Structure formats: C-alpha cells, structure tokens
Amino acid sequence: MDTLSRCPENIVLIGFMGSGKSTVGRLLARKSGRYFLDADALIESQQGRPIPEIFTKEGEAFFRKLESESAEWMAKCVRGTVISTGGGMPLVVERLQDIGTVVYLKLPFEKILERIPPGERNGRPLFGDIERAERLYTEREKVYEARAHLTVDASASAEEVVETVLSLLAQHGGRHERG
Ligand code: S3P
C-alpha cells in the first residue's frame, strides 16, 4: 500500500448523517492508498461505549468536547488516512483543514431519509425527530460549505463519488492550508 512508502495528506469527509461518509471513505481509502478512520468509532473506542450511551449519560456537550479533542489529536498524529467525521464535527471544529483536505459529501435531505430508513435511525441520537433533523440539516449546510475545500454531489453510487473525489483532488493538487 502507498501509505507504507510515503505519507499522503489526510482526506477529511464531512456531511450530514447518512450522506455516505463511511461507505465512500472506505472505498476512497483503498483506491487512494490510505488507511481509513471513522471519527465516531475512534471516540467510541476511546470511551469504551457507544455514542448513543455517551449522549444519554453525559449529554451532547460532553460528546462535542470529545469530538473537538479527537480532532486535535488527528491534526497532530494522523497521516495518510481518509477520515469520516460525525455529522456535527464541522460545527465544533473550525479548523478541520488542519487535519487534511476537507471534502463535503452533499446530499438533499430527501435522499438522506431514503438512506436512513426508520429502523436504522435508533443509533443516531439526533435523528429521532425528522423535523428537528431537517432543521439541523438546513442550519448545517452552510457550515459544511464554508469548511470544505471541495464539495461533491453524493447522490451517485459510492464508486462514482470516489472517482469524482479523486479527480477533483488531482486538480486541487492535494494542497490545503495548515496552520
Ligand atoms: C451526529 C452524527 C453522528 C454522530 C452523532 C452526532 C451529528 O455521526 O457523530 O450521533 O451531530 O450529526 P454520523 O454523521 O456518522 O451519523
């Protein structure tokens, strides 16, 4: 794998819950010679408990603090990796570009609903109420746009999204501002 011979910049995938960050991220990692890291799984492993339990027992603010600490750690310690972030991370971490090139996977809310059918919404503490989720979506869209180096239409298949990301990254030059 390329990662072993050189250390490419991280790619940070952002977007709303259900926009395909993990699926696209795994495939993108394989195709681009990087490792894959799921920021939610990182927090769960550090805490030794699932995210819904962290929300229920400690509250959302505590979870956001963990997100912000994990982002600091990733900026300092992680290289050569595709990182899928939790949907709320761009709100608490202003300088995502310190971690890597930031790619926003953009998907209309109706498509998000199709991708997360009712039975699969339990594991997402902020998806219990659809109206609230839609409000969050509207508020966050602008933040995602503002934080991203690149925005990609995520409604195509994961394979197509990965090809688009790779060709945009090639044009972008893989450079991002670190600071
Ligand atoms: C959240 C999204 C979740 C997870 C947590 C909060 C959010 O991640 O971090 O439930 O605020 O949008 P996914 O976007 O991977 O579902």
mmCIF file of C-alpha atoms and ligand atoms in Angstrom:
data_model
loop_
_atom_site.group_PDB
_atom_site.id
_atom_site.type_symbol
_atom_site.label_atom_id
_atom_site.label_comp_id
_atom_site.label_asym_id
_atom_site.label_seq_id
_atom_site.Cartn_x
_atom_site.Cartn_y
_atom_site.Cartn_z
ATOM 1 C CA MET A 1 0.000 0.000 0.000
ATOM 2 C CA ASP A 2 1.243 3.524 -0.863
ATOM 3 C CA THR A 3 0.836 4.584 2.744
ATOM 4 C CA LEU A 4 3.809 2.423 3.675
ATOM 5 C CA SER A 5 6.209 4.065 1.241
ATOM 6 C CA ARG A 6 5.029 7.666 1.528
ATOM 7 C CA CYS A 7 2.600 9.538 3.683
ATOM 8 C CA PRO A 8 -0.140 11.232 1.676
ATOM 9 C CA GLU A 9 -2.229 14.024 3.171
ATOM 10 C CA ASN A 10 -5.343 13.082 5.050
ATOM 11 C CA ILE A 11 -8.722 13.453 3.361
ATOM 12 C CA VAL A 12 -11.490 14.548 5.729
ATOM 13 C CA LEU A 13 -15.040 13.676 4.674
ATOM 14 C CA ILE A 14 -17.792 15.861 6.096
ATOM 15 C CA GLY A 15 -21.558 15.889 5.575
ATOM 16 C CA PHE A 16 -24.876 15.166 7.203
ATOM 17 C CA MET A 17 -25.748 11.803 8.778
ATOM 18 C CA GLY A 18 -26.432 9.299 6.002
ATOM 19 C CA SER A 19 -24.507 11.163 3.299
ATOM 20 C CA GLY A 20 -22.254 8.122 2.772
ATOM 21 C CA LYS A 21 -19.089 9.288 4.572
ATOM 22 C CA SER A 22 -18.170 5.814 5.866
ATOM 23 C CA THR A 23 -19.002 3.883 2.696
ATOM 24 C CA VAL A 24 -17.278 6.408 0.428
ATOM 25 C CA GLY A 25 -14.442 6.775 2.934
ATOM 26 C CA ARG A 26 -13.568 3.071 2.999
ATOM 27 C CA LEU A 27 -13.553 2.830 -0.782
ATOM 28 C CA LEU A 28 -11.650 6.092 -1.198
ATOM 29 C CA ALA A 29 -9.033 4.872 1.268
ATOM 30 C CA ARG A 30 -8.493 1.680 -0.703
ATOM 31 C CA LYS A 31 -8.346 3.481 -4.039
ATOM 32 C CA SER A 32 -6.022 6.222 -2.870
ATOM 33 C CA GLY A 33 -3.520 4.139 -0.858
ATOM 34 C CA ARG A 34 -4.597 5.477 2.522
ATOM 35 C CA TYR A 35 -5.898 3.970 5.741
ATOM 36 C CA PHE A 36 -9.485 4.628 6.877
ATOM 37 C CA LEU A 37 -10.527 6.092 10.208
ATOM 38 C CA ASP A 38 -14.083 6.660 11.424
ATOM 39 C CA ALA A 39 -14.020 9.549 13.913
ATOM 40 C CA ASP A 40 -17.172 8.283 15.689
ATOM 41 C CA ALA A 41 -15.589 4.825 16.121
ATOM 42 C CA LEU A 42 -12.430 6.497 17.421
ATOM 43 C CA ILE A 43 -14.430 8.244 20.154
ATOM 44 C CA GLU A 44 -16.342 5.048 20.956
ATOM 45 C CA SER A 45 -13.133 3.073 21.301
ATOM 46 C CA GLN A 46 -11.523 5.737 23.495
ATOM 47 C CA GLN A 47 -14.637 5.872 25.688
ATOM 48 C CA GLY A 48 -15.355 2.145 25.633
ATOM 49 C CA ARG A 49 -19.072 2.743 24.990
ATOM 50 C CA PRO A 50 -21.346 3.554 22.047
ATOM 51 C CA ILE A 51 -22.283 7.129 21.063
ATOM 52 C CA PRO A 52 -25.995 6.844 21.983
ATOM 53 C CA GLU A 53 -24.903 5.918 25.519
ATOM 54 C CA ILE A 54 -22.495 8.882 25.680
ATOM 55 C CA PHE A 55 -25.354 11.197 24.611
ATOM 56 C CA THR A 56 -27.802 9.706 27.118
ATOM 57 C CA LYS A 57 -25.479 9.543 30.112
ATOM 58 C CA GLU A 58 -23.232 12.590 29.589
ATOM 59 C CA GLY A 59 -25.202 14.829 27.234
ATOM 60 C CA GLU A 60 -24.428 16.314 23.839
ATOM 61 C CA ALA A 61 -21.999 18.982 25.106
ATOM 62 C CA PHE A 62 -19.735 16.274 26.531
ATOM 63 C CA PHE A 63 -19.781 14.419 23.206
ATOM 64 C CA ARG A 64 -18.880 17.637 21.353
ATOM 65 C CA LYS A 65 -15.905 18.111 23.665
ATOM 66 C CA LEU A 66 -14.737 14.594 22.814
ATOM 67 C CA GLU A 67 -15.138 15.420 19.115
ATOM 68 C CA SER A 68 -13.069 18.526 19.484
ATOM 69 C CA GLU A 69 -10.307 16.669 21.389
ATOM 70 C CA SER A 70 -10.268 13.873 18.804
ATOM 71 C CA ALA A 71 -9.909 16.472 16.022
ATOM 72 C CA GLU A 72 -6.900 17.987 17.788
ATOM 73 C CA TRP A 73 -5.362 14.539 18.109
ATOM 74 C CA MET A 74 -5.990 13.740 14.428
ATOM 75 C CA ALA A 75 -4.416 17.040 13.334
ATOM 76 C CA LYS A 76 -1.279 16.238 15.329
ATOM 77 C CA CYS A 77 -0.947 12.476 14.984
ATOM 78 C CA VAL A 78 -2.768 11.085 11.937
ATOM 79 C CA ARG A 79 -1.308 10.999 8.415
ATOM 80 C CA GLY A 80 -2.024 9.072 5.224
ATOM 81 C CA THR A 81 -5.659 8.478 6.160
ATOM 82 C CA VAL A 82 -9.208 9.062 4.926
ATOM 83 C CA ILE A 83 -11.246 10.231 7.920
ATOM 84 C CA SER A 84 -15.034 10.108 8.054
ATOM 85 C CA THR A 85 -16.302 12.635 10.595
ATOM 86 C CA GLY A 86 -19.527 12.657 12.593
ATOM 87 C CA GLY A 87 -22.135 14.972 11.021
ATOM 88 C CA GLY A 88 -21.728 17.572 13.785
ATOM 89 C CA MET A 89 -17.931 17.771 13.892
ATOM 90 C CA PRO A 90 -17.631 20.722 11.456
ATOM 91 C CA LEU A 91 -19.733 22.795 13.877
ATOM 92 C CA VAL A 92 -17.372 22.298 16.791
ATOM 93 C CA VAL A 93 -14.094 22.197 14.875
ATOM 94 C CA GLU A 94 -13.439 25.353 12.912
ATOM 95 C CA ARG A 95 -10.034 24.353 11.580
ATOM 96 C CA LEU A 96 -10.774 20.999 10.008
ATOM 97 C CA GLN A 97 -8.231 21.989 7.357
ATOM 98 C CA ASP A 98 -5.560 21.396 10.000
ATOM 99 C CA ILE A 99 -6.366 17.689 9.665
ATOM 100 C CA GLY A 100 -6.358 17.462 5.870
ATOM 101 C CA THR A 101 -8.155 18.271 2.645
ATOM 102 C CA VAL A 102 -11.812 18.664 3.526
ATOM 103 C CA VAL A 103 -14.412 17.163 1.176
ATOM 104 C CA TYR A 104 -18.134 17.804 1.687
ATOM 105 C CA LEU A 105 -20.426 14.974 0.538
ATOM 106 C CA LYS A 106 -23.575 16.890 -0.318
ATOM 107 C CA LEU A 107 -26.916 15.107 -0.499
ATOM 108 C CA PRO A 108 -30.502 16.504 -0.459
ATOM 109 C CA PHE A 109 -32.444 15.819 2.758
ATOM 110 C CA GLU A 110 -34.995 13.628 0.902
ATOM 111 C CA LYS A 111 -32.162 11.322 -0.208
ATOM 112 C CA ILE A 112 -30.792 11.236 3.351
ATOM 113 C CA LEU A 113 -34.204 9.984 4.514
ATOM 114 C CA GLU A 114 -34.143 7.244 1.881
ATOM 115 C CA ARG A 115 -30.683 6.165 3.005
ATOM 116 C CA ILE A 116 -31.558 6.037 6.699
ATOM 117 C CA PRO A 117 -34.860 4.158 6.871
ATOM 118 C CA PRO A 118 -36.811 4.474 10.176
ATOM 119 C CA GLY A 119 -35.428 1.190 11.569
ATOM 120 C CA GLU A 120 -31.857 2.469 11.244
ATOM 121 C CA ARG A 121 -32.359 5.826 12.976
ATOM 122 C CA ASN A 122 -32.050 4.480 16.536
ATOM 123 C CA GLY A 123 -28.251 4.540 16.549
ATOM 124 C CA ARG A 124 -28.309 8.276 15.754
ATOM 125 C CA PRO A 125 -29.360 10.344 18.760
ATOM 126 C CA LEU A 126 -30.187 13.413 16.651
ATOM 127 C CA PHE A 127 -32.305 11.580 14.101
ATOM 128 C CA GLY A 128 -35.212 10.606 16.356
ATOM 129 C CA ASP A 129 -37.392 13.505 15.191
ATOM 130 C CA ILE A 130 -37.484 14.146 11.424
ATOM 131 C CA GLU A 131 -38.495 17.803 11.656
ATOM 132 C CA ARG A 132 -35.645 18.509 14.034
ATOM 133 C CA ALA A 133 -33.267 16.590 11.770
ATOM 134 C CA GLU A 134 -34.381 18.673 8.771
ATOM 135 C CA ARG A 135 -33.811 21.898 10.718
ATOM 136 C CA LEU A 136 -30.342 20.715 11.661
ATOM 137 C CA TYR A 137 -29.690 19.845 8.018
ATOM 138 C CA THR A 138 -30.648 23.353 6.863
ATOM 139 C CA GLU A 139 -28.529 25.042 9.532
ATOM 140 C CA ARG A 140 -25.517 22.867 8.833
ATOM 141 C CA GLU A 141 -25.437 23.042 5.030
ATOM 142 C CA LYS A 142 -23.837 26.496 5.159
ATOM 143 C CA VAL A 143 -21.277 25.381 7.711
ATOM 144 C CA TYR A 144 -20.311 22.349 5.615
ATOM 145 C CA GLU A 145 -19.890 24.559 2.519
ATOM 146 C CA ALA A 146 -17.787 27.027 4.460
ATOM 147 C CA ARG A 147 -15.458 24.373 5.933
ATOM 148 C CA ALA A 148 -14.908 22.366 2.726
ATOM 149 C CA HIS A 149 -12.110 22.702 0.193
ATOM 150 C CA LEU A 150 -14.243 20.633 -2.211
ATOM 151 C CA THR A 151 -17.959 19.905 -2.459
ATOM 152 C CA VAL A 152 -19.132 16.734 -4.206
ATOM 153 C CA ASP A 153 -22.622 15.607 -5.214
ATOM 154 C CA ALA A 154 -23.020 12.437 -3.141
ATOM 155 C CA SER A 155 -26.201 11.151 -4.777
ATOM 156 C CA ALA A 156 -24.318 8.920 -7.244
ATOM 157 C CA SER A 157 -23.019 5.441 -6.347
ATOM 158 C CA ALA A 158 -20.099 5.214 -3.894
ATOM 159 C CA GLU A 159 -17.801 4.160 -6.769
ATOM 160 C CA GLU A 160 -18.769 7.226 -8.813
ATOM 161 C CA VAL A 161 -18.430 9.561 -5.833
ATOM 162 C CA VAL A 162 -14.941 8.183 -5.185
ATOM 163 C CA GLU A 163 -13.920 8.741 -8.823
ATOM 164 C CA THR A 164 -15.206 12.332 -8.643
ATOM 165 C CA VAL A 165 -13.356 12.984 -5.389
ATOM 166 C CA LEU A 166 -10.126 11.548 -6.813
ATOM 167 C CA SER A 167 -10.284 13.647 -9.970
ATOM 168 C CA LEU A 168 -11.120 16.820 -8.013
ATOM 169 C CA LEU A 169 -8.260 16.117 -5.629
ATOM 170 C CA ALA A 170 -5.898 15.694 -8.560
ATOM 171 C CA GLN A 171 -6.954 19.146 -9.851
ATOM 172 C CA HIS A 172 -6.842 20.631 -6.367
ATOM 173 C CA GLY A 173 -3.266 19.381 -6.030
ATOM 174 C CA GLY A 174 -3.895 17.801 -2.621
ATOM 175 C CA ARG A 175 -2.756 21.049 -1.033
ATOM 176 C CA HIS A 176 -4.531 22.601 1.875
ATOM 177 C CA GLU A 177 -3.811 25.350 4.292
ATOM 178 C CA ARG A 178 -2.423 24.146 7.603
ATOM 179 C CA GLY A 179 -1.696 26.412 10.330
HETATM 180 C C1 S3P B 1 -24.044 13.367 14.743
HETATM 181 C C2 S3P B 1 -23.741 12.458 13.761
HETATM 182 C C3 S3P B 1 -23.288 11.087 14.058
HETATM 183 C C4 S3P B 1 -22.622 11.036 15.437
HETATM 184 C C5 S3P B 1 -23.514 11.620 16.474
HETATM 185 C C6 S3P B 1 -23.878 13.077 16.200
HETATM 186 C C7 S3P B 1 -24.493 14.729 14.345
HETATM 187 O O1 S3P B 1 -22.368 10.637 13.074
HETATM 188 O O2 S3P B 1 -21.397 11.722 15.435
HETATM 189 O O3 S3P B 1 -24.663 10.823 16.551
HETATM 190 O O4 S3P B 1 -24.472 15.652 15.173
HETATM 191 O O5 S3P B 1 -24.854 14.904 13.154
HETATM 192 P P1 S3P B 1 -22.768 10.277 11.534
HETATM 193 O O6 S3P B 1 -22.812 11.553 10.751
HETATM 194 O O7 S3P B 1 -21.643 9.403 11.094
HETATM 195 O O8 S3P B 1 -24.068 9.562 11.571
#
